Short mmCIF file of C-alpha atoms in Angstrom, two decimals:
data_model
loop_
_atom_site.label_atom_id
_atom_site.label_comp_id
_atom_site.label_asym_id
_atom_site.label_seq_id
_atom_site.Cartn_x
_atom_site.Cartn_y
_atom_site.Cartn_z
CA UNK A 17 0.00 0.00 0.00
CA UNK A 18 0.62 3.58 -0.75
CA UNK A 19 0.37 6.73 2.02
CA UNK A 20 -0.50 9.85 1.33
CA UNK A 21 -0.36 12.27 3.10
CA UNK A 22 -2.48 16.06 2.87
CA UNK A 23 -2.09 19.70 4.37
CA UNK A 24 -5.28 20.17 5.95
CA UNK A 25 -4.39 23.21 8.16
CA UNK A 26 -0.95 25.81 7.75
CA UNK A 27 -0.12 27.05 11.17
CA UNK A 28 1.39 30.33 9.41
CA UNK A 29 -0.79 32.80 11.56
CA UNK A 30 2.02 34.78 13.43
CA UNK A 31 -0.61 36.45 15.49
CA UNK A 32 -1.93 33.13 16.78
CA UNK A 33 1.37 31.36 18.03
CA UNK A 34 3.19 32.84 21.58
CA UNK A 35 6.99 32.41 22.60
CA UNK A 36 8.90 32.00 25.44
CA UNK A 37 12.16 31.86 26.01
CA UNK A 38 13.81 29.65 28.57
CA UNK A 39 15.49 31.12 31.53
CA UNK A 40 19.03 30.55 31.26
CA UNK A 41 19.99 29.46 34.96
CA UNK A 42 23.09 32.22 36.02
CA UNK A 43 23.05 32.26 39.33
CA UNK A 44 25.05 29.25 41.29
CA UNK A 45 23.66 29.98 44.71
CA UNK A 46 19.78 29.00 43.52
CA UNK A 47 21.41 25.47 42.41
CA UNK A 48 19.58 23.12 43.76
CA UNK A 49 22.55 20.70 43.81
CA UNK A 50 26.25 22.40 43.98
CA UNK A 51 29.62 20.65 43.97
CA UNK A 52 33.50 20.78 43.64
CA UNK A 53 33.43 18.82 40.37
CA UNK A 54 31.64 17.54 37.20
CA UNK A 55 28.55 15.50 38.15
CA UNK A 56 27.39 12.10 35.90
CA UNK A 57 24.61 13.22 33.87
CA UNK A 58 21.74 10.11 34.16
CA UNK A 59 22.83 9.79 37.95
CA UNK A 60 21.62 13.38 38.46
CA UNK A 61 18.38 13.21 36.23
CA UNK A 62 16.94 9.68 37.07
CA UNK A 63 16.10 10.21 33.51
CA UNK A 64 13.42 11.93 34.59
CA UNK A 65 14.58 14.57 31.73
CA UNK A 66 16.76 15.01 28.92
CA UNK A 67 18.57 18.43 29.97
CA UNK A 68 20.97 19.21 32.94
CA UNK A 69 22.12 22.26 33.15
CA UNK A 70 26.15 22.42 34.66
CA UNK A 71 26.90 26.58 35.85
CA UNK A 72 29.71 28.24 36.62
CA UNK A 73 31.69 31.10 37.30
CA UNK A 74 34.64 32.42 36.20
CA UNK A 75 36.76 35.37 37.19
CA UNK A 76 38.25 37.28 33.30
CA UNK A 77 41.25 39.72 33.85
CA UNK A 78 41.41 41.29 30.16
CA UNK A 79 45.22 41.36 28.98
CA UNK A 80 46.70 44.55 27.02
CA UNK A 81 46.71 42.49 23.78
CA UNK A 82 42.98 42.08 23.42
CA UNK A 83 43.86 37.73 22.81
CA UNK A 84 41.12 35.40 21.97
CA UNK A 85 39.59 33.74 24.85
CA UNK A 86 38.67 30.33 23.95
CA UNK A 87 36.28 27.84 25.50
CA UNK A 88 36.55 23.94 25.51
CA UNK A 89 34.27 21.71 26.60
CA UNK A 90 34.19 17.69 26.49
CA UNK A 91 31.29 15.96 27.17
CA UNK A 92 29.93 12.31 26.62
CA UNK A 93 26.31 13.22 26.47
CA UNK A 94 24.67 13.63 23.05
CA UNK A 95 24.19 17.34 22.35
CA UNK A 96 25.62 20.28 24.34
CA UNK A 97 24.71 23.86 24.39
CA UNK A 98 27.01 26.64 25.60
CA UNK A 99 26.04 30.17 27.23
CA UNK A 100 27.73 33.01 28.28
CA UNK A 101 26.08 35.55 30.82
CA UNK A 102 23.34 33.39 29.26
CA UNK A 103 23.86 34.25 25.62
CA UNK A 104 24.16 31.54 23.17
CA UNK A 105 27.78 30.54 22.38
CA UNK A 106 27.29 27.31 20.53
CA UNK A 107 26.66 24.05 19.67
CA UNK A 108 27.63 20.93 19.53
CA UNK A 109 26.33 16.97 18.87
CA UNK A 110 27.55 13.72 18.56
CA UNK A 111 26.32 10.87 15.76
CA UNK A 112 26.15 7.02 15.98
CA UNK A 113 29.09 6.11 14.30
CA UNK A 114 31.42 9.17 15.25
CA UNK A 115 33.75 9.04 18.48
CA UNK A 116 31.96 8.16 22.07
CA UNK A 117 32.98 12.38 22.99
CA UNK A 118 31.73 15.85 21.57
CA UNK A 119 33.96 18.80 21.67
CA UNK A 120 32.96 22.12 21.63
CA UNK A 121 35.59 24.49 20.79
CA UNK A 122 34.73 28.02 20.69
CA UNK A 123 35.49 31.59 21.13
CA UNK A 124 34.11 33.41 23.56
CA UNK A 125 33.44 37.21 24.82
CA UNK A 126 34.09 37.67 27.84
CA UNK A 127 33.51 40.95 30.82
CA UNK A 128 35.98 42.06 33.00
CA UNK A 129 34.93 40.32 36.50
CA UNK A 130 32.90 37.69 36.48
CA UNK A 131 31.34 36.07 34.16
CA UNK A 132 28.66 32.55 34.36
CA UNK A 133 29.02 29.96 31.60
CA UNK A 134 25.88 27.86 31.89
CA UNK A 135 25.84 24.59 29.67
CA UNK A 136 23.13 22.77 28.98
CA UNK A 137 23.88 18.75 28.60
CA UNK A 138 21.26 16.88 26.34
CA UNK A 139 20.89 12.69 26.57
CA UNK A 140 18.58 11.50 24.37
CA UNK A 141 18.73 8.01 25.85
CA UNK A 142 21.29 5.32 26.60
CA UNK A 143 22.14 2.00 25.88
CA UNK A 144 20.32 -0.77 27.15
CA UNK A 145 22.20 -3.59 26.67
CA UNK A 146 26.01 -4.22 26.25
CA UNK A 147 29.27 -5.08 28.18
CA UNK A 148 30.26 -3.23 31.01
CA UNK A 149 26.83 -1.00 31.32
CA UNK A 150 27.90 -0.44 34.74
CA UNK A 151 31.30 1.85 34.00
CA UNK A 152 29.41 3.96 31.47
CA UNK A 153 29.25 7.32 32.10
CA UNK A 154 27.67 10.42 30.39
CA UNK A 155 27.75 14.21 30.93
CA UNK A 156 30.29 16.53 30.86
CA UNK A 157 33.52 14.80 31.44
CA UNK A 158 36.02 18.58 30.79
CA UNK A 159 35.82 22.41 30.64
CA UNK A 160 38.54 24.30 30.09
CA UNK A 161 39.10 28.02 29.26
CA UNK A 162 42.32 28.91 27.33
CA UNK A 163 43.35 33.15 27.36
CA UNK A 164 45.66 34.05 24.51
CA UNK A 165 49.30 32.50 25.46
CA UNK A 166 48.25 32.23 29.25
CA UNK A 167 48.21 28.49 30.82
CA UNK A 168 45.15 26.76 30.04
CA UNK A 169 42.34 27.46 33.15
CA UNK A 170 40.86 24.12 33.98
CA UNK A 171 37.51 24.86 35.65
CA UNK A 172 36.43 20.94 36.46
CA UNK A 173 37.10 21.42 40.17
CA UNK A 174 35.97 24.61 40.30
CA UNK A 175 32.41 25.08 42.41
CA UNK A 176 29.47 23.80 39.77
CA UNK A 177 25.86 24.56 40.02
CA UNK A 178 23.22 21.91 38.56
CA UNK A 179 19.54 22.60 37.91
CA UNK A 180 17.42 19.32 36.49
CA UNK A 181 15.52 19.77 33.80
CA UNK A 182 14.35 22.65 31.86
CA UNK A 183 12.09 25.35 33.68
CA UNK A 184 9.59 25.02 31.01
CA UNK A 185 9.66 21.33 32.19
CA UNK A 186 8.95 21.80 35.85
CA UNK A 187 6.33 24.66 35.50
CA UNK A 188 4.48 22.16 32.68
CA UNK A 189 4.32 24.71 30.71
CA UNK A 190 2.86 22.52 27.88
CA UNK A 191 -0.09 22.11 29.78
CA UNK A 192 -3.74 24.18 29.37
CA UNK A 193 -4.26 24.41 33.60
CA UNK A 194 0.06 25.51 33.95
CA UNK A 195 0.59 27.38 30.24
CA UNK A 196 -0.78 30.79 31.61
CA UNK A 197 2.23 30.57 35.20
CA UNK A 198 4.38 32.04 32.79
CA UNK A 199 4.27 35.45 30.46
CA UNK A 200 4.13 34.77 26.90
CA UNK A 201 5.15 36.98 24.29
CA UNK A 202 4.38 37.95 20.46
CA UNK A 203 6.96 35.74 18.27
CA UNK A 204 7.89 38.40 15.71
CA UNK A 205 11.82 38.05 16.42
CA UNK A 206 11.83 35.04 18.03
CA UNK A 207 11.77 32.23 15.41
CA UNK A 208 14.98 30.49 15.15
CA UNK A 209 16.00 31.59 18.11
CA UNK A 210 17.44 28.98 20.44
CA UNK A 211 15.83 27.20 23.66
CA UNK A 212 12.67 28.75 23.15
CA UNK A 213 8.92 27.49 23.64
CA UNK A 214 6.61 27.92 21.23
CA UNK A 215 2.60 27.47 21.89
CA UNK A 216 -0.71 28.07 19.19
CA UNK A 217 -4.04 26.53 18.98
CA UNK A 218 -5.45 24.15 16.10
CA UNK A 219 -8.55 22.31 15.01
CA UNK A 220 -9.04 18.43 14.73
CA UNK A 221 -9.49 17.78 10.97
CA UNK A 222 -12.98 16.10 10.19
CA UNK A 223 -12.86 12.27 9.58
CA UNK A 224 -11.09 9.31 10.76
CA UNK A 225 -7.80 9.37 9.05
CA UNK A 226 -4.80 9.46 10.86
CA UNK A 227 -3.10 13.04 11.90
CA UNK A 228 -0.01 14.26 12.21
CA UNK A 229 2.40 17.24 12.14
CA UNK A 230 5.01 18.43 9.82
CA UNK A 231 8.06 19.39 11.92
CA UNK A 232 10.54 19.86 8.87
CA UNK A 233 11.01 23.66 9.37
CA UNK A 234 12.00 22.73 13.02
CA UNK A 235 15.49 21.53 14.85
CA UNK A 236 15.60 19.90 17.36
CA UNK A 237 12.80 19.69 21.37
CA UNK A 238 9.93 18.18 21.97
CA UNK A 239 6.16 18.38 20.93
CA UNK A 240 3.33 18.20 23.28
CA UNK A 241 -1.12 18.07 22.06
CA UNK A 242 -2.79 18.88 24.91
CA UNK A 243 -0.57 18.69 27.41
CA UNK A 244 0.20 15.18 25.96
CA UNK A 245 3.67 14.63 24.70
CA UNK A 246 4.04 13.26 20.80
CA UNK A 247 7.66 13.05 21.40
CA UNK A 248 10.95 14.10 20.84
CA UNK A 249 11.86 15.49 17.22
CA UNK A 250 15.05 15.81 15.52
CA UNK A 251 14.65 16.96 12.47
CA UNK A 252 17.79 18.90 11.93
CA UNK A 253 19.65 15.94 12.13
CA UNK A 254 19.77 14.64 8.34
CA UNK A 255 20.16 10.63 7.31
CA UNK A 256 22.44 9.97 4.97
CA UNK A 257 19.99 10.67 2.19
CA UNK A 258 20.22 14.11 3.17
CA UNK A 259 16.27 13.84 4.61
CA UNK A 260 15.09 14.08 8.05
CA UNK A 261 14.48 10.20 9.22
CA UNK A 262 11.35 11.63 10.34
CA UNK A 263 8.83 14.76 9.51
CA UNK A 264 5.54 13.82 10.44
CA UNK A 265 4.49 13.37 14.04
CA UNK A 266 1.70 11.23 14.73
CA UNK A 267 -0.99 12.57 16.94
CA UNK A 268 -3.37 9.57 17.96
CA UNK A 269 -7.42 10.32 17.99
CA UNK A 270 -8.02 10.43 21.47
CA UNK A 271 -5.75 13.01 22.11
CA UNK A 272 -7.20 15.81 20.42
CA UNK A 273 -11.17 17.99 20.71
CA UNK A 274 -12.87 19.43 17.97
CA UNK A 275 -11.69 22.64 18.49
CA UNK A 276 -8.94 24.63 20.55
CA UNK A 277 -6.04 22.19 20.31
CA UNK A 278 -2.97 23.39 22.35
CA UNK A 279 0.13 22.62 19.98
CA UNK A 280 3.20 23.27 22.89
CA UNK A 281 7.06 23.06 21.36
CA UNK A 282 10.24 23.52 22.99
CA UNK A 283 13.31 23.95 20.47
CA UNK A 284 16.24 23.63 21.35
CA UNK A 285 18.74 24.48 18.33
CA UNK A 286 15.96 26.90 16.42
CA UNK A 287 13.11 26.60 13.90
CA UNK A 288 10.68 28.21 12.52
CA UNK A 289 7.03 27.25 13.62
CA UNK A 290 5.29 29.64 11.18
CA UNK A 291 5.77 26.81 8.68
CA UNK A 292 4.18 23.67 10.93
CA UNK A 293 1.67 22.10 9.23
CA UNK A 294 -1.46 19.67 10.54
CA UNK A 295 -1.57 17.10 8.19
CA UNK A 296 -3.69 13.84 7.64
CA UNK A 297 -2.00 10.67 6.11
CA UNK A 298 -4.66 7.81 4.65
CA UNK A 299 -3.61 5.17 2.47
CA UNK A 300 -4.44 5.63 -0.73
CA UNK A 301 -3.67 2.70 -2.87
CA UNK A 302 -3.36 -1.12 -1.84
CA UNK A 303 -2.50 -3.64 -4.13
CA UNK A 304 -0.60 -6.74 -4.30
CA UNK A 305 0.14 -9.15 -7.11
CA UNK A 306 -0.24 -13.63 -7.55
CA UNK A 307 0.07 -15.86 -9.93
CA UNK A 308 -0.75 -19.54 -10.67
CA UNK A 309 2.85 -20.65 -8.82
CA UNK A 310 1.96 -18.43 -6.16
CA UNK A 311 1.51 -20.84 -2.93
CA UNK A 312 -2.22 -20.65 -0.94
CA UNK A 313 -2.72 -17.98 1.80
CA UNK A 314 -2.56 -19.83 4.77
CA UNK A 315 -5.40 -18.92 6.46
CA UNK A 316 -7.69 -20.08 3.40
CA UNK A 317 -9.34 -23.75 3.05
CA UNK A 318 -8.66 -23.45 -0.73
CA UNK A 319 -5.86 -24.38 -2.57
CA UNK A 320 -5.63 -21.99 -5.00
CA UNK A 321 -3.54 -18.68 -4.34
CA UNK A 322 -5.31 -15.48 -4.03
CA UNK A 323 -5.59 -11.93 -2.91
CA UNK A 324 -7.82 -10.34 -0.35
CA UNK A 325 -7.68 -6.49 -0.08
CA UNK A 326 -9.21 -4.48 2.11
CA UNK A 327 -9.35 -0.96 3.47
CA UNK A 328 -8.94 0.98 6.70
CA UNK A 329 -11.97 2.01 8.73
CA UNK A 330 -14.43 4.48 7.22
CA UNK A 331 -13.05 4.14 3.25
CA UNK A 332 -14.21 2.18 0.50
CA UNK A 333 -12.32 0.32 -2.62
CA UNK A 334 -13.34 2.60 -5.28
CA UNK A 335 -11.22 1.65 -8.76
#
């Protein structure tokens, strides 16, 4: 059989979708956890969440010679996101086949006193099966801050702040009875903007076939209906054909009302939701093909070969 699969509503209203942007945790002495050194990443989440955030501080004396301040950070999580005095520095994510570490190497603008570097460690998921589960470790492993000529600054054992999860997360922001604890804003400036939250309304389309949403414009987060999560997307992250491995998100029945659908997304790397589209995906075409060698279907008495088609709920063989 063939899917197909149609636009039945653009989300393209800027008036109708609402951002907010995720605090950027700054300041280590509302940690909730604090501690002289690099913490395991699943041992502080429970995997409870994806994100933990990893702050600290650091003390810049500027030099005559204006050098490059560089920062380098190892980690053995999937994705990591940098911040300085919470602006976005950069980037960084592994693949299946590359190297068990990501490095992100990057300059850096720093202020004269202190400064916070807040990075934000992303685990996907981990293995479930293997030798020697119990010595794996993930997280940030290294972060180091090279000035000009200077010795390199190793910050590991410096004093670390860790918040779990993203705020977003722990207000449930995604939800109808939690979405209003927070102040949303007009999105005019802030699509592709990263670590932001994203929230519109939609209607159910009419009918019984299947519904989903087309996250190609998007990067990288997580989709909730209804205060139901859809799952994680990743849509940034191309296959080898140089396509997403997935663009539509399936949204089952029950999850949705006729009207008045809240569509919650938090992106992490920066999309554009303007171009989100509700789609509905029916098959179309079912065939299949026999011949006189062909052996019997096994759940026939007869013993000839044959064919049976049918289709799903509510449509009709019409050609």
């Amino acid at each position: 059989g063939s899917r197909t699969a149609k636009v039945v509503e653009s989300l393209n209203d800027i008036h109708t979708w609402k951002a907010f942007k995720e605090p950027i945790p700054e300041d280590i002495s509302k940690a909730v956890y604090t501690g002289n050194q690099l913490f395991e990443h699943l041992s502080m989440t429970k995997d409870e969440t994806d994100y933990l955030w990893y702050i600290v501080s650091y003390e810049y004396r500027p030099s005559d010679d204006g050098q490059l301040v560089l920062l380098n950070a190892e980690s053995r999580a999937h994705v990591l996101h940098a911040f300085v005095n919470t602006e976005y520095v950069g980037c960084v994510h592994g693949s299946h086949d590359g190297p068990g570490n990501i490095i992100l190497n990057t300059n850096i603008s720093l202020k004269e006193g202190q400064n916070t570097i807040s990075l934000l460690s992303v685990m996907v998921g981990s293995p479930d099966s293997g030798a020697h589960m119990e010595r794996r470790s993930f997280g940030i492993r290294k972060v180091s801050i090279q000035q000009g000529q200077q010795p390199l600054h190793l910050l590991n054992n410096e004093l670390w702040g860790y918040q779990v999860g993203l705020y977003g997360e722990g207000k449930r922001i995604y939800t109808q009875e939690e979405s209003s604890s927070v102040e949303w804003t007009e999105i005019n400036s802030l699509t592709y903007h990263p670590l932001t939250w994203y929230k519109t309304t939609f209607a159910a389309p009419v009918g019984n076939d299947a519904v989903a949403l087309n996250l190609t414009s998007m990067g990288k987060g997580e989709v909730w209906v209804n205060g139901e999560s859809i799952g994680r997307y990743w849509v940034s992250f191309k296959a080898p054909s140089g396509q997403p491995s997935q663009s539509l998100y399936h949204i089952p029945q029950h999850f949705l009302k006729p009207t008045d659908n809240l569509l919650v997304l938090v992106e992490e790397i920066g999309g554009n939701p303007l171009e989100i589209t509700v789609n509905t995906v029916s098959i179309t075409t079912v065939c299949g093909s026999v011949n006189e060698l062909s052996s019997p279907a096994l759940h026939t008495q007869g013993k000839d070969p044959e064919v049976r088609l049918r289709c799903q709920r509510g449509k009709h063989i019409s050609a």
